mmCIF file of C-alpha atoms in Angstrom:
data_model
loop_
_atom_site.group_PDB
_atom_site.id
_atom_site.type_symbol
_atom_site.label_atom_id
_atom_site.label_comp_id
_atom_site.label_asym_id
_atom_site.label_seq_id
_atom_site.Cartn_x
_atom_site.Cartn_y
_atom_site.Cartn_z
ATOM 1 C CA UNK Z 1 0.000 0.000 0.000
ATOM 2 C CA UNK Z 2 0.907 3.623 -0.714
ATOM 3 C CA UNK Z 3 2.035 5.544 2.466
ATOM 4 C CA UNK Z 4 4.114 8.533 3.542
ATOM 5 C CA UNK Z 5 5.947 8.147 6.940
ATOM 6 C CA UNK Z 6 7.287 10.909 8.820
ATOM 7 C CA UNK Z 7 9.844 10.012 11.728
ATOM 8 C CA UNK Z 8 9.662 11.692 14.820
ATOM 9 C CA UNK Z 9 5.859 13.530 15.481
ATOM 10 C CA UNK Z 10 8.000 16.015 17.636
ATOM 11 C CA UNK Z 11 11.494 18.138 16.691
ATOM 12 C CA UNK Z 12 12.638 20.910 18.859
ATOM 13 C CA UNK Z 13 15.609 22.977 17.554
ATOM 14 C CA UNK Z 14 17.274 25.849 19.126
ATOM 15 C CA UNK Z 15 16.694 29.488 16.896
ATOM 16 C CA UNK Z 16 19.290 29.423 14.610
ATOM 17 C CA UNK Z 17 19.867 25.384 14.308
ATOM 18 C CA UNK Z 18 19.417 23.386 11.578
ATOM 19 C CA UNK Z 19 16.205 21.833 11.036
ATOM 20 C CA UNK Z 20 15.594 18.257 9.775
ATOM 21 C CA UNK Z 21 12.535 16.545 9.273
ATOM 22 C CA UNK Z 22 12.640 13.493 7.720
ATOM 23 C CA UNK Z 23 9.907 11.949 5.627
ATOM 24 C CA UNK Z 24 10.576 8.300 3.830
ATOM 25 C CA UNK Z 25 7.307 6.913 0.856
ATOM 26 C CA UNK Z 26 6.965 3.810 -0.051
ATOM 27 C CA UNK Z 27 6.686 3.065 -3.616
ATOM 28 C CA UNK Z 28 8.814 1.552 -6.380
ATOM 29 C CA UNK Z 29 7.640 4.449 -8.309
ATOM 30 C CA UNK Z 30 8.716 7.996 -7.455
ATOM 31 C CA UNK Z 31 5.577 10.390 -6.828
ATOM 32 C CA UNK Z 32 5.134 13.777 -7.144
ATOM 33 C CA UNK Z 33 6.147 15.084 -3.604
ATOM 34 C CA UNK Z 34 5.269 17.679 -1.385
ATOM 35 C CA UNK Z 35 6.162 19.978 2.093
ATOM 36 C CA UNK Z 36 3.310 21.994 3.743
ATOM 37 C CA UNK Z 37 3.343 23.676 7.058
ATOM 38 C CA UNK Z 38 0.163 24.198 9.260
ATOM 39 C CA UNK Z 39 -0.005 26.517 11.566
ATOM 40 C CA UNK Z 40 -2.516 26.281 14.522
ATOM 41 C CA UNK Z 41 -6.452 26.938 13.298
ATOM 42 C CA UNK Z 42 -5.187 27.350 10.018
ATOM 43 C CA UNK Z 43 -5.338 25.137 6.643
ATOM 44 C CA UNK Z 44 -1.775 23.616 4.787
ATOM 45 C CA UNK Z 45 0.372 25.806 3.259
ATOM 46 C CA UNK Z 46 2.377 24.680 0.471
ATOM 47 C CA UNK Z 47 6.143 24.615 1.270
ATOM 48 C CA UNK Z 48 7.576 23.242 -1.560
ATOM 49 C CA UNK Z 49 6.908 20.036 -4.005
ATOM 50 C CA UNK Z 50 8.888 17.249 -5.724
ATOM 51 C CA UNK Z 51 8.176 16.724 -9.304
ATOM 52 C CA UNK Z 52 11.328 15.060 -11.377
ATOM 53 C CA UNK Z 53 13.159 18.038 -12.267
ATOM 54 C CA UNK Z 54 15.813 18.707 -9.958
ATOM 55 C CA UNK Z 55 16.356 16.300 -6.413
ATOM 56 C CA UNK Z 56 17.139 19.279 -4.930
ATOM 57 C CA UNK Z 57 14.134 21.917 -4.671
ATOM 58 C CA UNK Z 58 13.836 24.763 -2.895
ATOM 59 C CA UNK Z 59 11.054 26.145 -1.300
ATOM 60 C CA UNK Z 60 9.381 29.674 0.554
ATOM 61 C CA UNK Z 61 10.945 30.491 4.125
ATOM 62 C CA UNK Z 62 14.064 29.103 3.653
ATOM 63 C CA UNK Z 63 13.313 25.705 3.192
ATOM 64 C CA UNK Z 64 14.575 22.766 0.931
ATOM 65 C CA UNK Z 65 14.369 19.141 0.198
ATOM 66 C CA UNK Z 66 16.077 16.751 -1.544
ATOM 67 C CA UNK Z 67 14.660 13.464 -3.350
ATOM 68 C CA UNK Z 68 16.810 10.901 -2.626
ATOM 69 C CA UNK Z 69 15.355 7.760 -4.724
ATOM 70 C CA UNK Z 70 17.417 4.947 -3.231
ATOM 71 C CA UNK Z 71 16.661 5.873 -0.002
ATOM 72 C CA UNK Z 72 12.952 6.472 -0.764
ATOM 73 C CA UNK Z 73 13.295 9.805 1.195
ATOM 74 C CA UNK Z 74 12.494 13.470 0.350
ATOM 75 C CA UNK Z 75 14.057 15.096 3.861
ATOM 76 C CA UNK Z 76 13.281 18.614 4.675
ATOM 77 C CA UNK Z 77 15.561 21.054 5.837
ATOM 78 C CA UNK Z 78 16.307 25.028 6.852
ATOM 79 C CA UNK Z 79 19.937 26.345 7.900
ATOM 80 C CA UNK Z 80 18.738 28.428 10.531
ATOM 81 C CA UNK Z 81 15.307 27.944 12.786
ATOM 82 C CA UNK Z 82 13.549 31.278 13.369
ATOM 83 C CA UNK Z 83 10.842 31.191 16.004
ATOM 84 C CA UNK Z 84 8.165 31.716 13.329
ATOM 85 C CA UNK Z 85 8.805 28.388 12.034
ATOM 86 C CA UNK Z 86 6.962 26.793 15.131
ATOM 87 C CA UNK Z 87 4.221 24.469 13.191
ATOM 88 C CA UNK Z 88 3.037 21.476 12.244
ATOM 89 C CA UNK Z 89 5.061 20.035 8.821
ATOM 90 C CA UNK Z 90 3.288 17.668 6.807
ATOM 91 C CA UNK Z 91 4.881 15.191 3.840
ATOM 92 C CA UNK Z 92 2.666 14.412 1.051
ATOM 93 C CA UNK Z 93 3.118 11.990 -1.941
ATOM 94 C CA UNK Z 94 0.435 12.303 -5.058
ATOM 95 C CA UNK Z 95 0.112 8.759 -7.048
ATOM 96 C CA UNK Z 96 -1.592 9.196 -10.287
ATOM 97 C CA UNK Z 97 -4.339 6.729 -8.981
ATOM 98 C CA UNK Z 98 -7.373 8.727 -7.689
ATOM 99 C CA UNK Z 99 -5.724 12.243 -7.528
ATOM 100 C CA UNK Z 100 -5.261 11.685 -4.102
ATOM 101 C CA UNK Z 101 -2.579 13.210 -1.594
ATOM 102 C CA UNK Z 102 -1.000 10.943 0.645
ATOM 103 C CA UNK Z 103 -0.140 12.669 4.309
ATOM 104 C CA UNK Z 104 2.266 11.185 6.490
ATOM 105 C CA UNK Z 105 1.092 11.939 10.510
ATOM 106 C CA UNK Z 106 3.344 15.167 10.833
ATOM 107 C CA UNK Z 107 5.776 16.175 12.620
ATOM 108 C CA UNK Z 108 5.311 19.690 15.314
ATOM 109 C CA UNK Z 109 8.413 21.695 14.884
ATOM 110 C CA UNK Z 110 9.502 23.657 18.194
ATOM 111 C CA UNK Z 111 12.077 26.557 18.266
ATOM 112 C CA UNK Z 112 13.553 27.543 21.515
ATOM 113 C CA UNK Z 113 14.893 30.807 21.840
ATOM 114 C CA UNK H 1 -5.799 35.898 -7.802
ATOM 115 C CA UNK H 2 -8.663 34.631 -5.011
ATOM 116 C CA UNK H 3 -7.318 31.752 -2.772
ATOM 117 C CA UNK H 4 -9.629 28.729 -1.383
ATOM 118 C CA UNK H 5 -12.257 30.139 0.941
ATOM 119 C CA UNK H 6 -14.477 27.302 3.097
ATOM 120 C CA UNK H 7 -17.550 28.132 4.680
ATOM 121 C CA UNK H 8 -18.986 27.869 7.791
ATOM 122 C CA UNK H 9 -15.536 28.660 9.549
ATOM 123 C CA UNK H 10 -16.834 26.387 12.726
ATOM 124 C CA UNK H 11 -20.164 24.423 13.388
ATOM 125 C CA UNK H 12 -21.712 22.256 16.301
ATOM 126 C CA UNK H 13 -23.790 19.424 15.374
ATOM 127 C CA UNK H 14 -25.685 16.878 16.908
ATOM 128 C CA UNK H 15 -25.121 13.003 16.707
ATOM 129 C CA UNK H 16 -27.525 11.511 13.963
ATOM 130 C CA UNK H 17 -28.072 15.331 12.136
ATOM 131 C CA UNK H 18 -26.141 16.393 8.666
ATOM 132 C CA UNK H 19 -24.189 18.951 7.784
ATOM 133 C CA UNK H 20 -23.198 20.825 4.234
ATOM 134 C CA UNK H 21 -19.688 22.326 3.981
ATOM 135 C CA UNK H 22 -19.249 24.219 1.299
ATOM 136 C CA UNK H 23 -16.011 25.600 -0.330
ATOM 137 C CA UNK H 24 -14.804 27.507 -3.202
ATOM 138 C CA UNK H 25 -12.097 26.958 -5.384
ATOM 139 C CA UNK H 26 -9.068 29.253 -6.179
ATOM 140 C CA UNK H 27 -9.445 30.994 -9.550
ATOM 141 C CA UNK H 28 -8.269 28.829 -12.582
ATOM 142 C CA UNK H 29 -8.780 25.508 -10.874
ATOM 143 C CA UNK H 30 -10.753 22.862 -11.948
ATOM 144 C CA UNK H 31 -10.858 20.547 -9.530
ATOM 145 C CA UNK H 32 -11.523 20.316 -5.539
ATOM 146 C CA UNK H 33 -10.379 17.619 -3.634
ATOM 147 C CA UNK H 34 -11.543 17.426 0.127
ATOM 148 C CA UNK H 35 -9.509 15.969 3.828
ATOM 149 C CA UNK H 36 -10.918 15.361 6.896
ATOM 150 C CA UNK H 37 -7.788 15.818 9.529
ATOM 151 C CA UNK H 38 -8.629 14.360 12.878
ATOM 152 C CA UNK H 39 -7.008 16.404 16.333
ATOM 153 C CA UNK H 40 -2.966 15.308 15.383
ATOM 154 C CA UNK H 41 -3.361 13.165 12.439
ATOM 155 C CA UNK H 42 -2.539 14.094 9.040
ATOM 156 C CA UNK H 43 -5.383 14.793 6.292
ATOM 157 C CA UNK H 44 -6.998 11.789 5.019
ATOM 158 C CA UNK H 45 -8.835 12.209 1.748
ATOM 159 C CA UNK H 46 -12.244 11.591 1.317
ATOM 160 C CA UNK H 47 -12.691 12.247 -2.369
ATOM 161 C CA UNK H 48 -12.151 14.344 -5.375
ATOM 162 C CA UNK H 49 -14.693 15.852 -7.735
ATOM 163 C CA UNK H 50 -13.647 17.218 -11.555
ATOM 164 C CA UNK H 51 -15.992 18.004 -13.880
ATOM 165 C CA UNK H 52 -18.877 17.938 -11.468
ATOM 166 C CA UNK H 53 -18.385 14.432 -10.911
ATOM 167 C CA UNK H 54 -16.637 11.973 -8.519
ATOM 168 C CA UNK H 55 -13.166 11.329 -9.365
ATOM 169 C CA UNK H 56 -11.628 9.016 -6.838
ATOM 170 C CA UNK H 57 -12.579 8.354 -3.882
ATOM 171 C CA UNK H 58 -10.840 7.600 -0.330
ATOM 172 C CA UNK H 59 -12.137 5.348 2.214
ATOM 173 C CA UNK H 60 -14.761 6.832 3.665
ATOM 174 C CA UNK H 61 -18.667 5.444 3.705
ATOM 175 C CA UNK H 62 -21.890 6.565 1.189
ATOM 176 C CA UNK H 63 -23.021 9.090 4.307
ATOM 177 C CA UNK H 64 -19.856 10.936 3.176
ATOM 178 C CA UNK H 65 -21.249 12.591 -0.327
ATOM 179 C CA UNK H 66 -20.218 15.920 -2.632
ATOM 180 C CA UNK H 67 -21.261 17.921 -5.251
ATOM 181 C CA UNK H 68 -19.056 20.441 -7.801
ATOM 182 C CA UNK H 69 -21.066 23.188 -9.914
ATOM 183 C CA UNK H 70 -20.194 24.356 -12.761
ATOM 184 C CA UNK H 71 -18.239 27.402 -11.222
ATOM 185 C CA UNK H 72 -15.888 24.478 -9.491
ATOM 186 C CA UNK H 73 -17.214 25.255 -5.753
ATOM 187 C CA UNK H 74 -17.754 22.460 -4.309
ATOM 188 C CA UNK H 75 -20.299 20.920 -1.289
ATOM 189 C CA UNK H 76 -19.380 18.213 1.636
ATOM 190 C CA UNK H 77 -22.482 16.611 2.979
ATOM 191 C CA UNK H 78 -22.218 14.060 5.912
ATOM 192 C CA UNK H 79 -25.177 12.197 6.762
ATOM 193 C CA UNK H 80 -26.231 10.281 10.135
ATOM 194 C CA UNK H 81 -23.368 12.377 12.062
ATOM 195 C CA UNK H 82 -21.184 10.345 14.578
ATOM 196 C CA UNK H 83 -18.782 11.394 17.259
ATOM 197 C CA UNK H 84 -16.004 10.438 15.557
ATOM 198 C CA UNK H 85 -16.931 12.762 12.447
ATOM 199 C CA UNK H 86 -15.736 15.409 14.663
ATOM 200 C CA UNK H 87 -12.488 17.116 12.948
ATOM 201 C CA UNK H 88 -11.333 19.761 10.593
ATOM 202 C CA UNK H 89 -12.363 19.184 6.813
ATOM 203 C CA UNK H 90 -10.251 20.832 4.548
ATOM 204 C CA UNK H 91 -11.183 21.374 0.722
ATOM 205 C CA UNK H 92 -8.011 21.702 -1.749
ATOM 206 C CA UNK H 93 -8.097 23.045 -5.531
ATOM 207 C CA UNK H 94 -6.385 22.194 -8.196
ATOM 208 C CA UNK H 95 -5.696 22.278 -11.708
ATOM 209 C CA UNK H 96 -6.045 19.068 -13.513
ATOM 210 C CA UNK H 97 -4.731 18.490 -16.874
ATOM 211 C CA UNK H 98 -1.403 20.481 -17.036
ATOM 212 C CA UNK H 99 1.114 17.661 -14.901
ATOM 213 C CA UNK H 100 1.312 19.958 -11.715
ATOM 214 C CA UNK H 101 -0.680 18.131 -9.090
ATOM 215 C CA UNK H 102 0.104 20.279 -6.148
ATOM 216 C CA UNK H 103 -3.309 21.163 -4.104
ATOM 217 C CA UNK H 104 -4.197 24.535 -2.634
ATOM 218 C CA UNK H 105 -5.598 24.334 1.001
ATOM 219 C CA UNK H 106 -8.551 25.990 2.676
ATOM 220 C CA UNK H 107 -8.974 27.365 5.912
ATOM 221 C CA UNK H 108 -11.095 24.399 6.856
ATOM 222 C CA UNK H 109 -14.273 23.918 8.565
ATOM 223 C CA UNK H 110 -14.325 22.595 12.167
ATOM 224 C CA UNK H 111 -16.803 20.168 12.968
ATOM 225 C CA UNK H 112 -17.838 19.557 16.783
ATOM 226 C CA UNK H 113 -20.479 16.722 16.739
ATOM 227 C CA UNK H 114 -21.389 16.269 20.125
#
């Protein structure tokens, strides 16, 4: 079965860390691949998406990802945490079968100051 | 260039009543697409609609039905309400037909069903 799994449903960085999230899909064939944040009482905002051209893609805020195919992963990252990065992240994968989105469970990003 | 705007912003409904979300798309897309996301889950869909008519569909029972018009807004309905129905639904536009097959979010409509 299709799915989208995101490791870790909490991060907490320090401002100005690195931020990882990590996302892994599972499918033989790559999908189209997305980031988007949520912030609280809000809908998703797209972040960034995945669709062939370049592994690396880079997003609003800061953000990038890279498509890594042998690893099945599509990892998100930002150099430096600000404190308006606090959210919830969410991985999606699109398969050409029912024009669904896939979401993995999300992970809530805190920064510390 | 008008995002996606969902409509009633919150409701309260009673076990065993029905409820009508509504939601319009942004400008230029074709197609809506609607989630429910249960308290810290990620969005599951429920189903799509293109064309005014049901274009995949997640796994969610018949009490979970939509409509599209032929401005591409788009209608929820939920039928025989349950407790666990309680969540936020979020409706997502699109444009199908050119490759790109990201999906533009709503606010989302919160549904208490108590």
């Amino acid at each position: 079965a299709q799915s989208v799994t995101q490791l870790g449903s909490h991060v907490s960085v320090s401002e100005g860390a690195l931020v990882l999230l990590r996302c892994n899909y599972s499918s033989s064939v790559p999908p189209y691949l997305f980031w988007y944040v949520q912030y609280p009482n809000q809908g998703l905002q797209l972040l960034l998406k995945y669709t062939s051209a370049a592994t690396l893609v880079k997003g609003i805020n800061g953000f990038e990802a890279e498509f890594k195919k042998s690893e099945t992963s599509f990892h998100l990252t930002k150099p430096s945490a600000h404190m308006s990065d606090a959210a919830e992240y969410f991985c999606a994968a699109f398969y050409n079968q029912g024009g669904k989105l896939i979401f993995g469970q999300g992970t809530e990003l805190s920064v510390k100051p | 260039e008008t995002g996606v705007t969902q409509s009633p912003t919150h409701l309260i409904k009673t076990r065993g009543q029905q409820v009508t979300l509504r939601c319009s798309s942004q400008s230029g897309h074709n197609t809506v697409s609607w989630y429910q996301q249960a308290l810290g889950q990620g969005p599951q869909f429920i189903f799509q609609y293109y064309r005014e008519e049901e274009n995949g569909r997640g796994n969610f029972p018949p009490r979970f039905s939509g409509l599209q018009f032929p401005n591409y807004s788009s209608e929820l309905n939920v039928n025989a309400l349950e407790l666990d129905d309680s969540a936020l639904y979020l409706c997502a536009s699109s444009l199908s037909g050119t490759g790109a097959h990201e999906q533009y979010f709503g606010p989302g409509t919160r549904l208490t069903v108590t």
